[in-house]
PDB file of C-alpha atoms in Angstrom:
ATOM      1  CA  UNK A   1      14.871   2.818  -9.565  1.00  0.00           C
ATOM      2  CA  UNK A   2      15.601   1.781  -5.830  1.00  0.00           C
ATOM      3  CA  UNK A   3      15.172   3.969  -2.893  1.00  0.00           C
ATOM      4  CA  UNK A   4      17.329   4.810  -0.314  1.00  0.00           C
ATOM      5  CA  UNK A   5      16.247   5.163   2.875  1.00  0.00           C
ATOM      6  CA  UNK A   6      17.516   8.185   4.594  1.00  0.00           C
ATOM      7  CA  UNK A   7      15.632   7.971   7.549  1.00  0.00           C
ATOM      8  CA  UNK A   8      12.381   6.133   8.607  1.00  0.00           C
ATOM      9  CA  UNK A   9      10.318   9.318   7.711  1.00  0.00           C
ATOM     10  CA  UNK A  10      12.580  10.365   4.155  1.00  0.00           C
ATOM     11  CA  UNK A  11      14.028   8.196   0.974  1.00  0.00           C
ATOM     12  CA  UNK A  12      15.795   9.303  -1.502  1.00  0.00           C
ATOM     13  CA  UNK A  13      15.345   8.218  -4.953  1.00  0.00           C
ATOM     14  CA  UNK A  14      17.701   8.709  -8.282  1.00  0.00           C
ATOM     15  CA  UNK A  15      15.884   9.643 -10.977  1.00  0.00           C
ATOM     16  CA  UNK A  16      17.833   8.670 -14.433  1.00  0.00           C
ATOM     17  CA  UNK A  17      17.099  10.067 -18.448  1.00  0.00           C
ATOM     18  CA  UNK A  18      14.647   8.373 -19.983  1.00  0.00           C
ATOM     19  CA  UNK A  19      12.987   6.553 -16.935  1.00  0.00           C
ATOM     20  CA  UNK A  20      10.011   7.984 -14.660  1.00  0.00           C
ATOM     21  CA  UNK A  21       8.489   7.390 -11.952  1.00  0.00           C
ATOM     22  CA  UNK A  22       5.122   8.487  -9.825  1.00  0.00           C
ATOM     23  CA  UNK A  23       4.903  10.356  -6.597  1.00  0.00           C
ATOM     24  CA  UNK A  24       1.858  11.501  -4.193  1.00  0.00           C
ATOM     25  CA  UNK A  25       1.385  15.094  -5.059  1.00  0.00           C
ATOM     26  CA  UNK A  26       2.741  17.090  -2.205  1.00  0.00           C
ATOM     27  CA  UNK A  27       5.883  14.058  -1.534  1.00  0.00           C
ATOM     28  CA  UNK A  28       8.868  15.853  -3.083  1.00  0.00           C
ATOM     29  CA  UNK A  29      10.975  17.486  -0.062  1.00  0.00           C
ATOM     30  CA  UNK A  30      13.894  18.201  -2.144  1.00  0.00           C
ATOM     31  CA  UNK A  31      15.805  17.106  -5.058  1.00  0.00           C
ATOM     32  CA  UNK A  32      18.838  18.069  -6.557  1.00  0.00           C
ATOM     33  CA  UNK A  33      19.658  17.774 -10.754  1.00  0.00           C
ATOM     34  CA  UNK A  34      17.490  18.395 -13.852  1.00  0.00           C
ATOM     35  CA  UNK A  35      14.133  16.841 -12.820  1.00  0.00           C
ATOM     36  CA  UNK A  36      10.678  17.614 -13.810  1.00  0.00           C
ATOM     37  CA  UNK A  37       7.060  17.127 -11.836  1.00  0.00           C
ATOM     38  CA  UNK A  38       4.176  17.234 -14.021  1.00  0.00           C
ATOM     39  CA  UNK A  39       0.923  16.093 -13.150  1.00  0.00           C
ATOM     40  CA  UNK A  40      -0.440  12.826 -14.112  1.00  0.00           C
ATOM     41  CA  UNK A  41      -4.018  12.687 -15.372  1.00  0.00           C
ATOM     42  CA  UNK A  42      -4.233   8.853 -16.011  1.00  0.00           C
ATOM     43  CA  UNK A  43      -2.916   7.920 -12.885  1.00  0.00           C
ATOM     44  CA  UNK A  44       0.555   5.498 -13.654  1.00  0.00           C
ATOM     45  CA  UNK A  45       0.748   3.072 -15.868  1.00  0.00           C
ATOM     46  CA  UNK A  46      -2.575   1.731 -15.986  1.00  0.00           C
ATOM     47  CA  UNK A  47      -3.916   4.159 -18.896  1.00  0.00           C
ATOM     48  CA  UNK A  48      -6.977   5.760 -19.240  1.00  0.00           C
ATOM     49  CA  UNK A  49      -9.379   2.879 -18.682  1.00  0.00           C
ATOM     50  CA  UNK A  50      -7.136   2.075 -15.504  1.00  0.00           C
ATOM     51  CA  UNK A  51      -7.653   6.033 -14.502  1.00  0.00           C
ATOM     52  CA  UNK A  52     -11.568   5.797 -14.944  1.00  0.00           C
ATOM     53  CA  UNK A  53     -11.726   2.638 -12.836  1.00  0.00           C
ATOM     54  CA  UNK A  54      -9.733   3.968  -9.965  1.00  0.00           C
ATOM     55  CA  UNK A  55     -11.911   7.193 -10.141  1.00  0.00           C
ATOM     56  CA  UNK A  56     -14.944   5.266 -10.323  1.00  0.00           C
ATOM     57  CA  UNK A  57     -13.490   3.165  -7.398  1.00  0.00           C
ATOM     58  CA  UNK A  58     -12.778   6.339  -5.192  1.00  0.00           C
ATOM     59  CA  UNK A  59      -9.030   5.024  -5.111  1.00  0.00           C
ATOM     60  CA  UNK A  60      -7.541   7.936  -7.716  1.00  0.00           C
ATOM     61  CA  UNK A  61      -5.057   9.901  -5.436  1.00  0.00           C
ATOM     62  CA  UNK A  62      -3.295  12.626  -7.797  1.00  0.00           C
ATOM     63  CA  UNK A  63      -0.076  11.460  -8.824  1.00  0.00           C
ATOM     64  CA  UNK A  64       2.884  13.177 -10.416  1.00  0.00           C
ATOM     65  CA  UNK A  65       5.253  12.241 -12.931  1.00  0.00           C
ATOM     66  CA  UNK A  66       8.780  12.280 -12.270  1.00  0.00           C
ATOM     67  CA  UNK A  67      11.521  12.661 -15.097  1.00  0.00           C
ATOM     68  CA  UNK A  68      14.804  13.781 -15.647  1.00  0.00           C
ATOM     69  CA  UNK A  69      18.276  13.489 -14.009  1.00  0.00           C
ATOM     70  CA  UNK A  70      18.801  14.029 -10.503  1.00  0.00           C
ATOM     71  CA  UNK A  71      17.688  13.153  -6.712  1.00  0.00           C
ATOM     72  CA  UNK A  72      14.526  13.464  -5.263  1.00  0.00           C
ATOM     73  CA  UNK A  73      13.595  12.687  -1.440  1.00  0.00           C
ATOM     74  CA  UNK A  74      10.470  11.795  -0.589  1.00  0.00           C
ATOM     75  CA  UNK A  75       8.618  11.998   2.295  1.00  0.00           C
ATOM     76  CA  UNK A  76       4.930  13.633   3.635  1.00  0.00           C
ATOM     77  CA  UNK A  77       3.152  14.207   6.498  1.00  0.00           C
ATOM     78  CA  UNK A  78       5.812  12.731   9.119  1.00  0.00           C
ATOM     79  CA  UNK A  79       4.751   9.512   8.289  1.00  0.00           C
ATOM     80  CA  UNK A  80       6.854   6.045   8.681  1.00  0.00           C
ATOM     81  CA  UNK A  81       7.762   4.913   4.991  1.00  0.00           C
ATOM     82  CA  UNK A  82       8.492   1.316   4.187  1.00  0.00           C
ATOM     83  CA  UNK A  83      10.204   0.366   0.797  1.00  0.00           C
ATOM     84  CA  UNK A  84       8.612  -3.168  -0.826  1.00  0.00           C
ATOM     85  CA  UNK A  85      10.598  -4.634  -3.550  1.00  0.00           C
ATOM     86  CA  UNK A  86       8.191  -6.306  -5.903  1.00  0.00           C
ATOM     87  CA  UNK A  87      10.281  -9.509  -8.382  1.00  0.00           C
ATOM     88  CA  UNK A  88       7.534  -9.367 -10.230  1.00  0.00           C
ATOM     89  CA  UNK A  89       4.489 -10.355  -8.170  1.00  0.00           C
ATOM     90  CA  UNK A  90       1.663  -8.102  -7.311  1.00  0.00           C
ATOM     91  CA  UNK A  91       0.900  -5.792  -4.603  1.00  0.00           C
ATOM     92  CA  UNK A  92      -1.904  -5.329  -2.735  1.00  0.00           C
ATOM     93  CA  UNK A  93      -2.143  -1.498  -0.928  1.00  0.00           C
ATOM     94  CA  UNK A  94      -4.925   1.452  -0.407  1.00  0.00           C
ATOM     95  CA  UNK A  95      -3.994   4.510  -2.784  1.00  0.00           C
ATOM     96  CA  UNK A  96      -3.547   7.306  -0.516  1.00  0.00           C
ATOM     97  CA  UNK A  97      -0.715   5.000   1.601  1.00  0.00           C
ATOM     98  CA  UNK A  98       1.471   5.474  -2.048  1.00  0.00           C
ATOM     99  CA  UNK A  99       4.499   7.911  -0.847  1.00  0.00           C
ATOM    100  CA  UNK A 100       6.105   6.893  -4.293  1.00  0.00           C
ATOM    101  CA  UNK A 101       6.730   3.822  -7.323  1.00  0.00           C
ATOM    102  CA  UNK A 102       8.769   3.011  -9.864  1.00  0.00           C
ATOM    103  CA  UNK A 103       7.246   4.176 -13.055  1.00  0.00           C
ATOM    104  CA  UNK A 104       7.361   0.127 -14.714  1.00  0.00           C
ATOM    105  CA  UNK A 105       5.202  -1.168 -12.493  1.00  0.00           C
ATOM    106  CA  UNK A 106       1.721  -1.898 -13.412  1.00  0.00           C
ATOM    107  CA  UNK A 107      -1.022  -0.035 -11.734  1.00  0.00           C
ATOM    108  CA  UNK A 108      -4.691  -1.319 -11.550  1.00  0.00           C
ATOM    109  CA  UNK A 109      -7.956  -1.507  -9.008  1.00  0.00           C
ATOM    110  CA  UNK A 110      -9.076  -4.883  -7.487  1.00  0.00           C
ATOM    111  CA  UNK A 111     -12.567  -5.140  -6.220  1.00  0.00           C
ATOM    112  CA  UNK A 112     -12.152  -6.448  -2.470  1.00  0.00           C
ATOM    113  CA  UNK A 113     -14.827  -9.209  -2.995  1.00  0.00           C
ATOM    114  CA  UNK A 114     -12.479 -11.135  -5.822  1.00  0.00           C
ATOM    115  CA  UNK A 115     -10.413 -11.618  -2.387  1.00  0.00           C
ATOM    116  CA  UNK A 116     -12.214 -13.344  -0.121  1.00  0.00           C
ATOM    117  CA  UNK A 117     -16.009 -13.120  -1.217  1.00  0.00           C
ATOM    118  CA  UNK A 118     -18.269 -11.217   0.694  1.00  0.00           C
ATOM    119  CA  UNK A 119     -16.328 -11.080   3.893  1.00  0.00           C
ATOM    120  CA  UNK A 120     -13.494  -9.636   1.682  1.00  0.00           C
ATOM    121  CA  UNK A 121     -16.241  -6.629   1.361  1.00  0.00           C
ATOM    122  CA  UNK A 122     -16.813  -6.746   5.226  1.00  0.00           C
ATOM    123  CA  UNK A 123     -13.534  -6.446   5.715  1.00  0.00           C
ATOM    124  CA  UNK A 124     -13.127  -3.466   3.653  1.00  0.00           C
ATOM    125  CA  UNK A 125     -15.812  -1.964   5.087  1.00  0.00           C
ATOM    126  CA  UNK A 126     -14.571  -2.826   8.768  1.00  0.00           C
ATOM    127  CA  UNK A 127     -10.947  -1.737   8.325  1.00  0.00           C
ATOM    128  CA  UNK A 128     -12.453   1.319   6.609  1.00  0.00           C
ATOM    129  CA  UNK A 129     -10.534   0.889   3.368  1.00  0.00           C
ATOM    130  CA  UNK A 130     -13.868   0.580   1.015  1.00  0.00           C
ATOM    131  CA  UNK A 131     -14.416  -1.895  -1.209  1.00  0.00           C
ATOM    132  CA  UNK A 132     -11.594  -1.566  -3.450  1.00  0.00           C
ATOM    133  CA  UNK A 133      -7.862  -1.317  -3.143  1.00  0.00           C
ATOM    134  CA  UNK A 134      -5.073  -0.344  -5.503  1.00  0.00           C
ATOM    135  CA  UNK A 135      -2.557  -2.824  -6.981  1.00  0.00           C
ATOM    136  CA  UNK A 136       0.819  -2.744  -8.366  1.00  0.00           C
ATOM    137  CA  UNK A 137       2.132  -5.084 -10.756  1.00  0.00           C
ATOM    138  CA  UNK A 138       5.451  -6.141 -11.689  1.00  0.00           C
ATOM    139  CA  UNK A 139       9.845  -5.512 -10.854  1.00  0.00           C
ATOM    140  CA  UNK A 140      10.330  -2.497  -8.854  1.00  0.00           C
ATOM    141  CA  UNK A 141      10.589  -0.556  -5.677  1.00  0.00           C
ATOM    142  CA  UNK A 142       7.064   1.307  -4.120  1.00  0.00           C
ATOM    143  CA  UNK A 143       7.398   3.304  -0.800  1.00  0.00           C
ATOM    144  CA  UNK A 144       4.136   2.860   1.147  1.00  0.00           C
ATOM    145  CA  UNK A 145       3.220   5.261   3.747  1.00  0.00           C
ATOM    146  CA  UNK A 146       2.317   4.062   7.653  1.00  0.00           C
ATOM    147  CA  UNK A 147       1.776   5.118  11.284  1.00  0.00           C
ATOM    148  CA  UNK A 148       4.588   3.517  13.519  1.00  0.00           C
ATOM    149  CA  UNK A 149       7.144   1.218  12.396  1.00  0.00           C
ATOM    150  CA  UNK A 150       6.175  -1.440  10.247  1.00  0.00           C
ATOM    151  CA  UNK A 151       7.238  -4.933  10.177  1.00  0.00           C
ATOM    152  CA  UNK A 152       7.339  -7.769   7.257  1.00  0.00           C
ATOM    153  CA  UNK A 153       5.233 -10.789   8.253  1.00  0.00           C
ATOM    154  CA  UNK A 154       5.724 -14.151   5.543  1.00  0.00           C
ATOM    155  CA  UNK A 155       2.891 -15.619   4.589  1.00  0.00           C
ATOM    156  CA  UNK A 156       3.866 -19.491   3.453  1.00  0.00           C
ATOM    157  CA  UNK A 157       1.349 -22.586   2.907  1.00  0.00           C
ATOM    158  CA  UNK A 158      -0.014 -23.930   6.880  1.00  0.00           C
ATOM    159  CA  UNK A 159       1.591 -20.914   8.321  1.00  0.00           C
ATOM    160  CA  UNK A 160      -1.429 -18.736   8.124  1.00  0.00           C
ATOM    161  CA  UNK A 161      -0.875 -14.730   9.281  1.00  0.00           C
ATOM    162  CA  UNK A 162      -3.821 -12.904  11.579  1.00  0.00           C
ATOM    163  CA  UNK A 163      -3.393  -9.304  11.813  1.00  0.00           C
ATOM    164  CA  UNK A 164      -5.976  -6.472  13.452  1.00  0.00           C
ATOM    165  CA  UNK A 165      -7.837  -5.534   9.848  1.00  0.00           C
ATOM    166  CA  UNK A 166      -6.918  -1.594  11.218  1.00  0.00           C
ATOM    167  CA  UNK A 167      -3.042  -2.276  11.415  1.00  0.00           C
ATOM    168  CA  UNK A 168      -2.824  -3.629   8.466  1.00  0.00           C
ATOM    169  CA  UNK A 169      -0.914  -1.952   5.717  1.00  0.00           C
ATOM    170  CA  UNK A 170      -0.052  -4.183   2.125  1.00  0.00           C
ATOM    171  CA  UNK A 171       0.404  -7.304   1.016  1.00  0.00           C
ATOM    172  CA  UNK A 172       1.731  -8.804  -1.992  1.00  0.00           C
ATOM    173  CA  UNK A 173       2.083 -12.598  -3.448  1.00  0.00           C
ATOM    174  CA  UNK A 174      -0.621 -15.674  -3.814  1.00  0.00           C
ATOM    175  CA  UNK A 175      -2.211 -14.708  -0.830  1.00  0.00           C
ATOM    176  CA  UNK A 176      -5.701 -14.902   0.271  1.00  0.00           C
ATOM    177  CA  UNK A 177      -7.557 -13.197   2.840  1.00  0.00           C
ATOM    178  CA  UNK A 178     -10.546 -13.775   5.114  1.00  0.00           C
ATOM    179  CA  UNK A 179     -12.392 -11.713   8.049  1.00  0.00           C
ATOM    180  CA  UNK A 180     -12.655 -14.068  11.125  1.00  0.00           C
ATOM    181  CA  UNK A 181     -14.617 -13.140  14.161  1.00  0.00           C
ATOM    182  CA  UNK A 182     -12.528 -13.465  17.435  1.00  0.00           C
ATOM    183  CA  UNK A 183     -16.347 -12.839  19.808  1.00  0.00           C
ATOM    184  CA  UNK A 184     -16.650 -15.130  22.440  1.00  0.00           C
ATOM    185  CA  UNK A 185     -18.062 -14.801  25.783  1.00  0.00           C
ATOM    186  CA  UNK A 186     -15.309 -13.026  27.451  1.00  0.00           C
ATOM    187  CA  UNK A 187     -16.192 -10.501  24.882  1.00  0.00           C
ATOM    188  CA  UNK A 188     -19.818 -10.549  25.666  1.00  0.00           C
ATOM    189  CA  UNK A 189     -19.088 -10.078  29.403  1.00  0.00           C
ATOM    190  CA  UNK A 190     -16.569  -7.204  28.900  1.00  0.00           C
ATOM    191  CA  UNK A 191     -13.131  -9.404  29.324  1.00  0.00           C
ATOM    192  CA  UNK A 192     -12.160 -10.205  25.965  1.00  0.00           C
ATOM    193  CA  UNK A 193      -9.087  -8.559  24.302  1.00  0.00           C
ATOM    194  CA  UNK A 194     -11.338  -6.019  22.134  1.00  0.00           C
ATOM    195  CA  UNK A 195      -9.920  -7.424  19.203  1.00  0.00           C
ATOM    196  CA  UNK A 196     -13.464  -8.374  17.496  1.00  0.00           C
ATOM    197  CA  UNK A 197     -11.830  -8.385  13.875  1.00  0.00           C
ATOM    198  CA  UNK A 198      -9.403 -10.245  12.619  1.00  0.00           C
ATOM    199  CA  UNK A 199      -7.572 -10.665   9.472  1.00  0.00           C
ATOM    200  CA  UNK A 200      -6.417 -14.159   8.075  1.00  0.00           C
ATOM    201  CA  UNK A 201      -3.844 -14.107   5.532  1.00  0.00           C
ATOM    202  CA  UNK A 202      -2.893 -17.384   3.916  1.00  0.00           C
ATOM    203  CA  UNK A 203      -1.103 -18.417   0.712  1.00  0.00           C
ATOM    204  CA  UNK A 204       2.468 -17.579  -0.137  1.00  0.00           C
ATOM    205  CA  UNK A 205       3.719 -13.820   0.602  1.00  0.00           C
ATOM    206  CA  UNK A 206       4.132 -11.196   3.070  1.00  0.00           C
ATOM    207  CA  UNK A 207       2.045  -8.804   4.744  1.00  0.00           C
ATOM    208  CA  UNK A 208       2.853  -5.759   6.449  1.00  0.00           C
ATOM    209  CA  UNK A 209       1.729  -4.462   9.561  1.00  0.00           C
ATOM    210  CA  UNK A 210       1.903  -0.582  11.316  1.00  0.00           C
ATOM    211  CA  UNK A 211       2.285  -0.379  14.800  1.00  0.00           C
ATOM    212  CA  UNK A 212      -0.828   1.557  14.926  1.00  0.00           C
ATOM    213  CA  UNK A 213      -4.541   1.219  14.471  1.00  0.00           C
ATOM    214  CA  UNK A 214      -4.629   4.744  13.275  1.00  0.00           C
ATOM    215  CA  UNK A 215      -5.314   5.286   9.118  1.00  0.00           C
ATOM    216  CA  UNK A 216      -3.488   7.908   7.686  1.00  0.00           C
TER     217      UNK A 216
END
């Protein structure tokens, strides 16, 4: 179930009989055709167990299940939207950036410490996304929500990605990630760039980066 991007703020998505899909509550702008919007109570695809460890997690934004025949666009709170294709891979993204998914992919919670030990729980705590994140698993579209324009980086093995941990959006493949320290003593003097924080990414993938340091 693709999306069509109508602008960089709206998609459209077609929704066909006998296939669903989940939206943020509050999303739909419009739609046109037979469709329904029901709320979900387990959360995707994940199921009950997945619903209670996403709760637990603080990383259960209300979802809504979309079915029928029709047209839906999507968009909320005037925020840039970015459409990642997943070939089935995983993706790596903070639950209230979800605009919208296709209803086959696999949602779940990883603990941020199974990615890069205990920095990967600094960094969470530094970038102010908590110690867990959402993940999606498997072939379909997602529309992630940003400040700014965002832009694709690829992640491939000796070409290492650092991004500011605030501008930092998704990322999906065999990728790793690490908090690095960029303090030295132009920092301690008051003529370093500011940028304490950094985020390495290595492995094989992408990441994507807003052109912001502002969370949604």
């Amino acid at each position: 179930m693709p999306f069509r991007e109508i602008n960089s703020k709206m998609v459209e998505a077609t929704v066909l009989p006998g296939q669903k899909m989940f939206s943020q509550r509050g999303a739909m702008l419009a739609y046109r055709g037979e469709v329904s919007f029901t709320p979900n109570i387990q959360g995707g695809q994940g199921g009950v167990m997945s619903m209670i460890g996403r709760r637990m997690a603080n990383e259960a934004t209300p979802l809504m299940t979309v079915e029928g025949s029709g047209t839906v666009m999507f968009g909320h709170g005037g925020h840039h939207i970015q459409v990642i294709n997943l070939a089935g891979d995983t993706l790596y993204v903070e639950a209230d950036r979800l605009l919208a998914f296709d209803g086959t992919l696999q949602q779940g919670t990883m603990f941020m410490g199974s990615q890069g030990g205990v920095m990967g729980m600094v960094r969470g705590q530094v970038s102010g996304q908590g110690l867990f994140t959402t993940t999606l698993k498997g072939h379909g579209a997602v529309a992630v929500m940003a400040h700014g324009g965002v832009i694709e980086l690829p992640i491939a093995p000796g070409r290492e990605v650092h991004v500011d941990p605030q501008a930092y959006v998704a990322h999906h493949g065999d990728v790793r990630n690490k908090l690095s320290t960029a303090l030295g003593w132009r920092d301690m003097v008051g003529r370093g760039s500011g940028e304490a924080f950094q985020l390495e990414l290595s492995g094989s993938g992408a990441v994507y980066v807003q052109a912001s340091e502002e969370k949604l």
